[in-house]
Coordinates of C-alpha atoms and ligand atoms in Angstrom, one line a residue:
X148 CA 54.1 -62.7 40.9
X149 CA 57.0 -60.7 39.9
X150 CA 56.8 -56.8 40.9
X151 CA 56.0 -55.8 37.6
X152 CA 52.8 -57.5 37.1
X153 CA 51.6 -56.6 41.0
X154 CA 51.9 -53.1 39.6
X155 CA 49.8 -53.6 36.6
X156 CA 47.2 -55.4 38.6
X157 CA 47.2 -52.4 40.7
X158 CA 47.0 -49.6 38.2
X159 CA 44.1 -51.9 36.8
X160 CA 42.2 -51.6 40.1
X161 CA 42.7 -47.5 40.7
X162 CA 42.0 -47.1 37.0
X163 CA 38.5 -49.0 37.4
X164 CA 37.9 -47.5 40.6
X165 CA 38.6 -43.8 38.9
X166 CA 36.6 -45.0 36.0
X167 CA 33.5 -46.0 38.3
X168 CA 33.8 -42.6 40.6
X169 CA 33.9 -40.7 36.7
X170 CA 31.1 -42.7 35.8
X171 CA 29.4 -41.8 38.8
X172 CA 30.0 -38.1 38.8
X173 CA 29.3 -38.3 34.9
X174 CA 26.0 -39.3 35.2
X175 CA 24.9 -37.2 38.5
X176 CA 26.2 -34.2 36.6
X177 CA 24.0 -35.6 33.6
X178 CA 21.6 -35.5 35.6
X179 CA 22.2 -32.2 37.9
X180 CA 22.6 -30.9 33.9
X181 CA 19.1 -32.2 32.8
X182 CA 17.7 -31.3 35.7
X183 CA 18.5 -27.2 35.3
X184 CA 17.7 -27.4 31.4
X185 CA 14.5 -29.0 32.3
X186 CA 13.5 -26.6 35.1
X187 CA 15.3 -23.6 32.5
X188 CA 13.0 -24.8 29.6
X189 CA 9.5 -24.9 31.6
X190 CA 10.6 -21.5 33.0
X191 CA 11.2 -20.6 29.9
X192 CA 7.9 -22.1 28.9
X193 CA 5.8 -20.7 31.5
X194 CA 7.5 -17.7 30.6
X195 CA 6.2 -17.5 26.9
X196 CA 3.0 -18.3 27.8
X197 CA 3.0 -15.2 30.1
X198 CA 4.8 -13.5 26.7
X199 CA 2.1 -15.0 24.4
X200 CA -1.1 -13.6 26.7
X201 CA 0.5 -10.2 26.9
X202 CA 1.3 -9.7 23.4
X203 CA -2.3 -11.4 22.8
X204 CA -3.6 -8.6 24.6
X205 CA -1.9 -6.1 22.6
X206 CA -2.8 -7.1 19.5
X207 CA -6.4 -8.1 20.1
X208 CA -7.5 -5.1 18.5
X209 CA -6.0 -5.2 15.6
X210 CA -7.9 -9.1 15.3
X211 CA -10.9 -8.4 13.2
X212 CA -13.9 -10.3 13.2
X213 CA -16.4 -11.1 9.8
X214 CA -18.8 -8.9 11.7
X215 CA -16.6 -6.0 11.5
X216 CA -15.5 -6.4 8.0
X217 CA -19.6 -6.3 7.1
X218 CA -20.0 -3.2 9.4
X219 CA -17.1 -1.6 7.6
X220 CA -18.8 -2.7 4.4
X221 CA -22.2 -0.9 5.4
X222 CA -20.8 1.9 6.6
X223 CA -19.1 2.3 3.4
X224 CA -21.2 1.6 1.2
X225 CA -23.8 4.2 3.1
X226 CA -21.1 7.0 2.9
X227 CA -20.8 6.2 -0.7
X228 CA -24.6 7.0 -1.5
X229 CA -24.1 9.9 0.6
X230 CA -21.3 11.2 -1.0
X231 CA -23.1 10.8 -4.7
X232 CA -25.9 12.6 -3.4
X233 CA -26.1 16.3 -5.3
X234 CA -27.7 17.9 -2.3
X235 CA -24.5 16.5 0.0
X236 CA -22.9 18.1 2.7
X237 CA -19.5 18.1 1.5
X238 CA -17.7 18.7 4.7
X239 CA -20.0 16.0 6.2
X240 CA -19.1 13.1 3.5
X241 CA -16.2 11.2 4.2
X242 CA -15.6 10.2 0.3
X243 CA -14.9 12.4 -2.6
X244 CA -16.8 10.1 -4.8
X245 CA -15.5 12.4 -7.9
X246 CA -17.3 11.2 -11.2
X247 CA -14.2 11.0 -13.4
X248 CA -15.9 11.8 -16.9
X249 CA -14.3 8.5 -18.4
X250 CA -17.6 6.6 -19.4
X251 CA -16.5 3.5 -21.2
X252 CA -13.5 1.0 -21.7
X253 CA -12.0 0.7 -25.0
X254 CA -13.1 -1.0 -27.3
X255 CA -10.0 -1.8 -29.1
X256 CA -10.5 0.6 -32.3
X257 CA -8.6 3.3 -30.5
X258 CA -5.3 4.5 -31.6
X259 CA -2.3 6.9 -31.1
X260 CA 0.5 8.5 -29.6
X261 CA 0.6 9.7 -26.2
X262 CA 2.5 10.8 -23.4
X263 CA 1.8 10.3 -19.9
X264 CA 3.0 11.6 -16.8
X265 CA 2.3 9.8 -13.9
X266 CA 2.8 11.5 -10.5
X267 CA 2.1 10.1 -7.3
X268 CA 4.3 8.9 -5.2
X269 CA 7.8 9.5 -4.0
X270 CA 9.1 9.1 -8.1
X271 CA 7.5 10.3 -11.2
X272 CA 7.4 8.2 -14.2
X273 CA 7.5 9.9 -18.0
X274 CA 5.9 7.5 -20.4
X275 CA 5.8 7.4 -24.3
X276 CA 2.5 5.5 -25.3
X277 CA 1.8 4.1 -28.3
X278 CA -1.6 2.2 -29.0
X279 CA -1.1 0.3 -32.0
X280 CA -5.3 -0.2 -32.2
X281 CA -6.5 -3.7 -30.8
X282 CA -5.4 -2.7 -27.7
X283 CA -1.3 -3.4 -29.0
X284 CA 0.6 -1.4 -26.9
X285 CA 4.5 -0.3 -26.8
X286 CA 5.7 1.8 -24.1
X287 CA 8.8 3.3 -23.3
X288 CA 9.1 5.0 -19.9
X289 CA 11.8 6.4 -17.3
X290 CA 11.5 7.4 -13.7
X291 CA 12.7 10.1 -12.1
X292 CA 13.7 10.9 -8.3
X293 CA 11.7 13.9 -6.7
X294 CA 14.1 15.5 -4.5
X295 CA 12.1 15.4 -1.1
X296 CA 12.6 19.7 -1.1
X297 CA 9.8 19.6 -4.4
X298 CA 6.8 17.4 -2.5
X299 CA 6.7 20.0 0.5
X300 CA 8.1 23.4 -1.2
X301 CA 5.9 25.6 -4.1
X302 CA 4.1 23.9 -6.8
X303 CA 5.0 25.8 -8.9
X304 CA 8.1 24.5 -8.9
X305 CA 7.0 21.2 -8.8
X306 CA 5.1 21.5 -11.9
X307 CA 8.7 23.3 -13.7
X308 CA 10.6 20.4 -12.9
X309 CA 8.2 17.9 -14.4
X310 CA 8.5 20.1 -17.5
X311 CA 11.8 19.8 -17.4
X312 CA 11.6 16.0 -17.6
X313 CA 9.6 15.7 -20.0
X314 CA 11.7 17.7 -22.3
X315 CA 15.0 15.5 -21.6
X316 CA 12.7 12.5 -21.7
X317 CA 11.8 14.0 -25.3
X318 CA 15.2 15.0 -26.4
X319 CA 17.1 11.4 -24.6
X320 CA 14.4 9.8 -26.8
X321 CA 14.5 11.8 -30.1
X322 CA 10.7 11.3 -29.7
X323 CA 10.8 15.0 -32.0
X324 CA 13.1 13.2 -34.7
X325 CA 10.9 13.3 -38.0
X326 CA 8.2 15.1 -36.6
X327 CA 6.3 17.9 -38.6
X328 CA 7.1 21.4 -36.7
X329 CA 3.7 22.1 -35.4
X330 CA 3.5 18.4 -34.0
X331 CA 1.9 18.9 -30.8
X332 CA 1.8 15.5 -28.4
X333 CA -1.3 14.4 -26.3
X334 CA -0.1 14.2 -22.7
X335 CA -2.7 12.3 -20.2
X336 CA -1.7 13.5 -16.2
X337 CA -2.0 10.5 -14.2
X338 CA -2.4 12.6 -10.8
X339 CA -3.2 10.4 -8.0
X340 CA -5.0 12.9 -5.3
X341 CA -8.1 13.7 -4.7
X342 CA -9.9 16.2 -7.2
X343 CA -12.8 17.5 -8.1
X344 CA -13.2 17.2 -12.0
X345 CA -15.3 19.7 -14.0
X346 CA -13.9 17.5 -17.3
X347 CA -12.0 15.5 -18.3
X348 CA -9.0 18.1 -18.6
X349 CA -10.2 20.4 -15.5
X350 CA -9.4 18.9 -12.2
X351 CA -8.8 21.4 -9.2
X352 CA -6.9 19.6 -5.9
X353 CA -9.4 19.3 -3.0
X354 CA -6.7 18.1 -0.7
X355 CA -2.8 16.5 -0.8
X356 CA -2.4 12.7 0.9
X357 CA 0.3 10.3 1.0
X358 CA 3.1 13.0 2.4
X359 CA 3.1 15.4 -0.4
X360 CA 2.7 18.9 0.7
X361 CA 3.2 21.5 -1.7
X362 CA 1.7 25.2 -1.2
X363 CA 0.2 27.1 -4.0
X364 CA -1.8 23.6 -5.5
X365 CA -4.6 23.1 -3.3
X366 CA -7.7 24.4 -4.8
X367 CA -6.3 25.4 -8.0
X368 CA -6.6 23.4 -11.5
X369 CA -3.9 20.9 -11.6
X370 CA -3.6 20.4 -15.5
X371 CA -3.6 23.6 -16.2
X372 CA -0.8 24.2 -13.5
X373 CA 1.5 21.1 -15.5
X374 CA 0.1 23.0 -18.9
X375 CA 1.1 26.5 -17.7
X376 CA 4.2 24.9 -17.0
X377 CA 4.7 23.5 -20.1
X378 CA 3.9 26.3 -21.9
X379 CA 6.4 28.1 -19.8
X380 CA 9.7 26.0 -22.3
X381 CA 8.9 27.3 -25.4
X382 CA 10.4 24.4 -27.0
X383 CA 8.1 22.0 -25.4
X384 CA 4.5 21.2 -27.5
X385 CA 2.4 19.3 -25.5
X386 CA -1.5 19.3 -24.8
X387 CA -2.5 18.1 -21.7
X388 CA -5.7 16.4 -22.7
X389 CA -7.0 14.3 -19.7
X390 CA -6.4 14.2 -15.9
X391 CA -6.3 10.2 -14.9
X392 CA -6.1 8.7 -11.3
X393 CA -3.7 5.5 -11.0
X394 CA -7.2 3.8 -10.1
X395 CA -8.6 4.7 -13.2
X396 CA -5.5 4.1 -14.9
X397 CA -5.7 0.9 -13.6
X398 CA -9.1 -0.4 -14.7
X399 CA -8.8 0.9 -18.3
X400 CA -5.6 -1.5 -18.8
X401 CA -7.4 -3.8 -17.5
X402 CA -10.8 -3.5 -19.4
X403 CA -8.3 -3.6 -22.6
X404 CA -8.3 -7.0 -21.6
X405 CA -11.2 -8.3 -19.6
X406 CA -14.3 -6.8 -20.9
X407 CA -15.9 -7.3 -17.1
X408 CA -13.6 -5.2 -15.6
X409 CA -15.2 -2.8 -14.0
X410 CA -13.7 -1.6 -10.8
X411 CA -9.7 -0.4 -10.4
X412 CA -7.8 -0.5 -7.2
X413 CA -4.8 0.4 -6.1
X414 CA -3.2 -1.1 -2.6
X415 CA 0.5 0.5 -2.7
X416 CA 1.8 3.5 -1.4
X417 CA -1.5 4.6 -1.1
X418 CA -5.2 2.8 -1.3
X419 CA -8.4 3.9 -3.5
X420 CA -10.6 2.3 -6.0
X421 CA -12.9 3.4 -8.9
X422 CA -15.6 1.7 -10.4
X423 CA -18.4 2.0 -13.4
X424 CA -21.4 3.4 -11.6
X425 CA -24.7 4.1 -13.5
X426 CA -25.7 8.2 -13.7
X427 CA -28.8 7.7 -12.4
X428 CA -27.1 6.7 -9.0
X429 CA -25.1 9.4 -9.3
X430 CA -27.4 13.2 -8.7
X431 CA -24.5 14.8 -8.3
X432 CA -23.4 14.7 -12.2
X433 CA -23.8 17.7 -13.6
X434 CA -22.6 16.6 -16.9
X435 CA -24.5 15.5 -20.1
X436 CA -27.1 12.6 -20.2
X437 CA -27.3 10.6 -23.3
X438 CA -26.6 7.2 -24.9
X439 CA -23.1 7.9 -24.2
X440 CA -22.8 8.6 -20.9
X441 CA -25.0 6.1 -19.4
X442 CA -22.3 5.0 -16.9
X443 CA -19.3 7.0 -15.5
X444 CA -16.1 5.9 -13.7
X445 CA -16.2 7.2 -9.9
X446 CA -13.1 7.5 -8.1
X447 CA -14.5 6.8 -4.7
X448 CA -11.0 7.9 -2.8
X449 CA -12.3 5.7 0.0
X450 CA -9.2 6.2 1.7
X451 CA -10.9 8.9 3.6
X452 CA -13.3 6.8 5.2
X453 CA -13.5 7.6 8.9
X454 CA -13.0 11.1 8.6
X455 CA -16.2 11.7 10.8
X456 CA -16.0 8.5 13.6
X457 CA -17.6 5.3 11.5
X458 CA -14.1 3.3 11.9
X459 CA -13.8 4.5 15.3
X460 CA -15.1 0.8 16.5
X461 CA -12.0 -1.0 15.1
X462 CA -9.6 2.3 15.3
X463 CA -6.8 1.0 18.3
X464 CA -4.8 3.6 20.1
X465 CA -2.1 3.1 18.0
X466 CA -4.2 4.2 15.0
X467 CA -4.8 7.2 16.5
X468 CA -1.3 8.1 17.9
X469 CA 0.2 7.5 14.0
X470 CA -2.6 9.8 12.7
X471 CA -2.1 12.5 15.2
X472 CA 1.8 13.0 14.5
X473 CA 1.3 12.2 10.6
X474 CA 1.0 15.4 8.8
X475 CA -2.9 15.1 7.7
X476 CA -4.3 14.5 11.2
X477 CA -7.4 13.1 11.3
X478 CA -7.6 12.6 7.1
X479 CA -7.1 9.3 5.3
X480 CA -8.2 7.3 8.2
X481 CA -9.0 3.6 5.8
X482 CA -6.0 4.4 4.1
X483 CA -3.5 4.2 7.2
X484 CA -4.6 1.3 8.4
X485 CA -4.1 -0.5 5.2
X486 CA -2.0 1.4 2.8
X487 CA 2.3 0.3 2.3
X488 CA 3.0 4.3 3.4
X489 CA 1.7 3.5 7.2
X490 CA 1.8 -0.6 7.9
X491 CA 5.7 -0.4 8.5
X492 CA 4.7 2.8 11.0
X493 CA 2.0 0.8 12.9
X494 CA 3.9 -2.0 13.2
X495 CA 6.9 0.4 14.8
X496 CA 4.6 2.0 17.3
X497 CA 3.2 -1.1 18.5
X498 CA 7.3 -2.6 19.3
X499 CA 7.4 0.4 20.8
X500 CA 4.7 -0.5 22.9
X501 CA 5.5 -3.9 23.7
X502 CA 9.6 -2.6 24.8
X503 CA 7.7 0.5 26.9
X504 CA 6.3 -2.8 28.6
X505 CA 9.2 -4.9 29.4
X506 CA 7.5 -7.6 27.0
X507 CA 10.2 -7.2 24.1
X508 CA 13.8 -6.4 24.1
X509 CA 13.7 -6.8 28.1
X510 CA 16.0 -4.9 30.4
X511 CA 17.9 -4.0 27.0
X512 CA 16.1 -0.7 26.4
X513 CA 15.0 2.7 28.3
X514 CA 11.8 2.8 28.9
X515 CA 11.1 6.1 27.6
X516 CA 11.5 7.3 24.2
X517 CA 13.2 10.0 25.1
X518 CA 16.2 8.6 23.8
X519 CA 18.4 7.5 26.6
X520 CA 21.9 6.2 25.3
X521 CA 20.4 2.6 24.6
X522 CA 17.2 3.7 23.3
X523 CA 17.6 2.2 19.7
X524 CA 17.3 5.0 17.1
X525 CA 15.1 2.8 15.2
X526 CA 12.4 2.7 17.7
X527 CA 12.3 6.6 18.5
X528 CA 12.5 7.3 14.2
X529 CA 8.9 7.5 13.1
X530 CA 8.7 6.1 9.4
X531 CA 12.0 4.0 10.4
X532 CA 10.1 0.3 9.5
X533 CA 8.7 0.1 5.8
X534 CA 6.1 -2.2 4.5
X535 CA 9.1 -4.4 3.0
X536 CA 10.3 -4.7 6.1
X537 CA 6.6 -6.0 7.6
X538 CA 6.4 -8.6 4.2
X539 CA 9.8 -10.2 4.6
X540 CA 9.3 -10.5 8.1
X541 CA 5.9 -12.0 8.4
X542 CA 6.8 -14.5 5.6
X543 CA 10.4 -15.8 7.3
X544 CA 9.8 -19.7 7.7
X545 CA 13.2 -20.4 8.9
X546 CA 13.2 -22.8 12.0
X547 CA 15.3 -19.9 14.0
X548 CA 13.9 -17.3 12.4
X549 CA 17.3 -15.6 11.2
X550 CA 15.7 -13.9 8.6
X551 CA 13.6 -11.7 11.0
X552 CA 17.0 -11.5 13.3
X553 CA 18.9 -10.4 10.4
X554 CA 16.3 -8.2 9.6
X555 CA 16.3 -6.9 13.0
X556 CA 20.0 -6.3 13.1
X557 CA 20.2 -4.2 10.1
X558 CA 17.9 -1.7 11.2
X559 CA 20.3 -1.8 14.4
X560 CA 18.2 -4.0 16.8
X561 CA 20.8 -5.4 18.5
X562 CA 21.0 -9.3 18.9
X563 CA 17.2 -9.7 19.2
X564 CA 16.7 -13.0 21.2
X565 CA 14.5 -15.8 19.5
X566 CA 11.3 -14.5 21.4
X567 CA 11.8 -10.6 20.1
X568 CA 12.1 -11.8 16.7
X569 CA 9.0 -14.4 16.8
X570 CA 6.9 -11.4 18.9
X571 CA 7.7 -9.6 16.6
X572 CA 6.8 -11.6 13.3
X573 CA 3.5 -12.3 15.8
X574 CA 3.0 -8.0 14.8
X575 CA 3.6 -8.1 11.5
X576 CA 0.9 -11.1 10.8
X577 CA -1.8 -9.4 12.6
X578 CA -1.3 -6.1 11.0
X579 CA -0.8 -7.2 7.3
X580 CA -3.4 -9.5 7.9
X581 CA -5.5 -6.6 9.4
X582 CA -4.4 -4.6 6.5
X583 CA -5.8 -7.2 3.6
X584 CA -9.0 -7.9 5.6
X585 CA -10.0 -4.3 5.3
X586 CA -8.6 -4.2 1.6
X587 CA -10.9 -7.0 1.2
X588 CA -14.2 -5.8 3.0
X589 CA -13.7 -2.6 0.4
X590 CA -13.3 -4.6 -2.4
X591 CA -16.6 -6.2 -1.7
X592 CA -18.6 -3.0 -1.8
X593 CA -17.9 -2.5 -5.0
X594 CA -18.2 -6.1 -6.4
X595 CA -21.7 -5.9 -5.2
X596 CA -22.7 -2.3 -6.0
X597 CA -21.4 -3.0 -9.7
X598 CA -23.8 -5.8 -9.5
X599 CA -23.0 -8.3 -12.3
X600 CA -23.1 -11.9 -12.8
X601 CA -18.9 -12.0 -12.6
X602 CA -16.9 -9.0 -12.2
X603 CA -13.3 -8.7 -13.0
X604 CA -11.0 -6.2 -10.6
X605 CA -8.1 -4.2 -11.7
X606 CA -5.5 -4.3 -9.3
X607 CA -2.2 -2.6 -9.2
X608 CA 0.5 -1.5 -6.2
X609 CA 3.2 -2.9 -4.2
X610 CA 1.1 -4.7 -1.5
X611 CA -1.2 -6.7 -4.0
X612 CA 1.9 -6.8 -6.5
X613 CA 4.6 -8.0 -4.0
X614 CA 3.5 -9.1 -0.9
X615 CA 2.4 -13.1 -1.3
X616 CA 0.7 -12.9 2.4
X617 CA -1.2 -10.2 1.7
X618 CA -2.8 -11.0 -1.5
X619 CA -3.4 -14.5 -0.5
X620 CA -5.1 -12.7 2.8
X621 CA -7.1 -10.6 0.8
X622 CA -7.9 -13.2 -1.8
X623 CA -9.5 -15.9 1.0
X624 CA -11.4 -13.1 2.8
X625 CA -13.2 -11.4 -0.3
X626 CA -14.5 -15.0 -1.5
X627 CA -16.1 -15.2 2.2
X628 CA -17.6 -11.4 2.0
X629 CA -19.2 -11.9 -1.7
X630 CA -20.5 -14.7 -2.5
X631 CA -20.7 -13.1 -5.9
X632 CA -18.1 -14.5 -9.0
X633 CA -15.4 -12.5 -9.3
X634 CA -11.6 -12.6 -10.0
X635 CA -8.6 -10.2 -9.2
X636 CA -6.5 -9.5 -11.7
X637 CA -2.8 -7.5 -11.5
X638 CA -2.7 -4.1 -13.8
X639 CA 0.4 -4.4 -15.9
X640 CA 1.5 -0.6 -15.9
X641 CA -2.1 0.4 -15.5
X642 CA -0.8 4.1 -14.6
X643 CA 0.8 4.9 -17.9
X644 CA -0.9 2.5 -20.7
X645 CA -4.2 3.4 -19.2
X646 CA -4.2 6.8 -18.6
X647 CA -3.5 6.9 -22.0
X648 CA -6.1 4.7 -23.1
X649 CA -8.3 7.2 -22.0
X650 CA -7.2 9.9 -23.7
X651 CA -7.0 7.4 -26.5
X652 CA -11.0 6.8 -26.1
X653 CA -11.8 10.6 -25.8
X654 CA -10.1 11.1 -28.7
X655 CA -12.0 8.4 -30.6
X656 CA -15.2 9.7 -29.3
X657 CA -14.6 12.5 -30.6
X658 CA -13.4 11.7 -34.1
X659 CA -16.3 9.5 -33.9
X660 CA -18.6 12.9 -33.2
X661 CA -17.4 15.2 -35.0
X662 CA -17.3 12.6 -38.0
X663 CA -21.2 11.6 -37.7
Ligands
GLC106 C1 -4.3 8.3 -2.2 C2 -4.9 9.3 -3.2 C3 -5.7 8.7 -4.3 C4 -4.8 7.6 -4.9 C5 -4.3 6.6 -3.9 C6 -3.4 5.5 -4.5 O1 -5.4 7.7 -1.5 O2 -5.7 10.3 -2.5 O3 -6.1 9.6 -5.2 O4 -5.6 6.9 -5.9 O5 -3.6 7.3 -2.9 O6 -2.3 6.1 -5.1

């Protein structure tokens, strides 16, 4: 055997022995490797079942049951009875249960021109109506921004600068242009607060909700507060001919189409209903009694349910802590624990919660909120987490949940692990779902107290209009609650066409009057 091939023979050998030693070592560091995932992953597992029971135990209370949805429905439909009683205590009703003076749908023989200004939430919205008769409608609107300064400074001023948009919505839209001199516009005020009406064009604020706060308004006559206004630019001639909440807005569009439509709701930046309630349930109306008037529109402003303790057997402590630092302490109860303004707030409070407990974000934030330098900003900024936020999160599907992560990260949570951001979409179920359950047990009330073979409901704002979870949510429960037919149906721009459908029916009835 020549040298050469001795050589090969032994390079064959050490390379097989190397190759059986690697072989060896490959697979007991396979196995050392499996080994530590395996023990990593039950740890892990064990560990999110420990995860799962606390955060179970945090969010219990927000988990209601069917019996609690039909004791919120009793106890609201009791206040309701209450609150149309004539000989009331006022300050001992929860619910304004203001009859509205709109007493019928139209009928689709109204007509005109109208403008509308719809105020309510953080925008305004100037519409130009036209009802072409058969319920044909055109409508032209624009929205304007209400510089935060207005909502909590004079109303005065609040009411001059909506003056001042109507006259550039008027002169952007040449809406004066071949117009006789004298031409004086119907304006309908969609104002979406509570307040007591005396008419249809007399409506005095009982109290501001949703964040506005404006002095000078409270108790006073709203439309004649925008009219004063008005009248205040000489160049501007407009009546302000009816006073329309978005609720009633709502179920007038709506009646344009379905003729059993007979409640409006609105779950958005805010939540309230109305409905068609017979005058003999309601002593309270003062107003006349004929063939006419058989039936008037309530706006039941059952936001305010809880006012005096009936939803303190579902109300958590987080309820109560978002209530006391909101700036209507113990008003609106219903309404923030289901209305867009407050979910994105409740779900913040309860992260906060969960981090103050080492179960989310662990050893990554300060314990306290009083904002040590890792204390995320988000988590100490009350109104930092909107409803949008809540929706998108509770609907990510993604197998790693990147959308909640991204979500996360943009409102500065930094890398949230893959447990924060499933805990955390765990929140946002239970509280939207929370949310639409309630929405839902409301609905009911009404669907029975209008008491028909099928009733159709009017429905308008973001949460019903936007958020698939939620409607579906609200949509499954109500068809448990009432066994009754019904059918939800989504205002189109209930706020502007019909608030001024109603002025368009007032003014029929009138022509109609006068004319017999
Ligand atoms: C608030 C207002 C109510 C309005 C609702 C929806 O609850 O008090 O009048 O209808 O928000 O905008």
């Amino acid at each position: 055997m020549s040298s050469t091939s001795k050589y090969i023979i032994e390079v064959k050998i050490d390379v097989i022995k190397t190759l059986k030693l690697l072989g060896i070592t490959a697979g007991a560091l396979t196995a050392i490797g499996l080994g530590t995932y395996y023990i990593h992953q039950r740890i892990q597992r064990s560990k999110r079942v420990i995860l799962r029971d606390e955060v179970k135990h945090v969010l219990e209370p927000f988990e209601l049951t069917d019996e609690q949805l039909r004791r919120v429905m009793a106890n609201l439909n009791t206040e309701m009875i209450n609150s149309l009683k004539s000989d009331g205590d006022i300050d001992k009703n929860d619910l304004g249960m203001f009859p509205t003076y709109v007493h019928r749908g139209p009928n689709g023989q109204e007509t005109g021109e109208y403008l509308v200004v719809d105020l309510g939430g953080s925008n305004f919205r100037v519409s130009h109506v036209v009802i072409e008769g058969r319920n044909r409608i055109n409508l032209k609107n624009k929205i304007f921004l209400i510089p935060h300064s207005l909502l909590l400074g004079e109303g005065e001023r609040l009411f001059d600068y909506i003056a001042e948009c109507l006259q550039r919505f008027i002169d952007d839209n040449g809406l004066n242009l071949n117009k006789p001199v004298d031409y004086t516009f119907d304006l309908a005020f969609t104002f979406s607060f509570p307040c007591n009406q005396t008419s249809l064009s007399q409506a005095t604020l009982v109290s501001w909700t949703k964040g506005f706060s404006c002095t000078g308004v409270v108790g006073h006559d709203v439309v004649l507060m925008l009219q004063q206004a008005i009248d205040r630019r000489k160049s501007l001639k407009i009546q302000v001919v009816a006073l329309v909440n978005d609720t009633v807005g709502t179920l007038m569009a709506c009646s344009s189409i379905y003729r059993d439509c007979k409640v409006g709701v609105i779950l958005g930046t805010g939540t309230n209903a109305c409905y068609f309630e017979n005058i003999e349930n309601v002593p309270k109306w003062t107003g006349v009694r004929n063939q006419t008037t058989k039936q008037v529109v309530i706006n039941t402003e059952w936001g305010a349910l809880g006012k005096h303790a009936c939803l303190d057997f579902i109300r958590t402590s987080i309820d109560r802590e978002l209530d006391e630092s909101s700036l209507t302490p113990n008003q609106q109860v219903f309404e923030k624990m289901i209305s867009a303004l407050y979910l994105g707030e409740i779900v913040r409070l309860i992260i906060v919660d969960l981090v103050q407990r080492s179960i989310l974000l662990p050893g990554r934030m300060h314990k306290s909120p009083s904002l040590g330098r890792d204390y995320n900003i988000f988590l100490s900024l009350r109104g930092s987490f909107y409803a949008k936020h809540v929706d998108d999160i509770e609907c990510d599907t993604t197998e790693d949940l990147s959308v909640t992560s991204l979500i996360l990260t943009s409102i500065g949570i930094q890398e949230p692990s893959y447990d924060d951001c499933y805990i955390i979409r765990e929140v946002c179920k239970t509280v939207s779902l929370r949310a639409a359950r309630l929405a839902a047990a409301a609905i009911a009330v009404l669907v029975n107290r209008v008491n028909l073979p099928s009733v159709t409901v009017g429905i308008d704002g973001t949460l019903f209009r936007h958020h698939g979870k939620f409607k579906k949510n609200l949509t499954r429960t109500l068809s448990r609650l009432v066994p009754r037919t019904h059918r939800l149906v989504l205002s189109e721009d209930g706020s502007s066409k019909g608030s001024a459908l109603v002025a368009a029916v007032h003014r029929y009835t009138n022509e109609i009057a006068t004319s017999s």
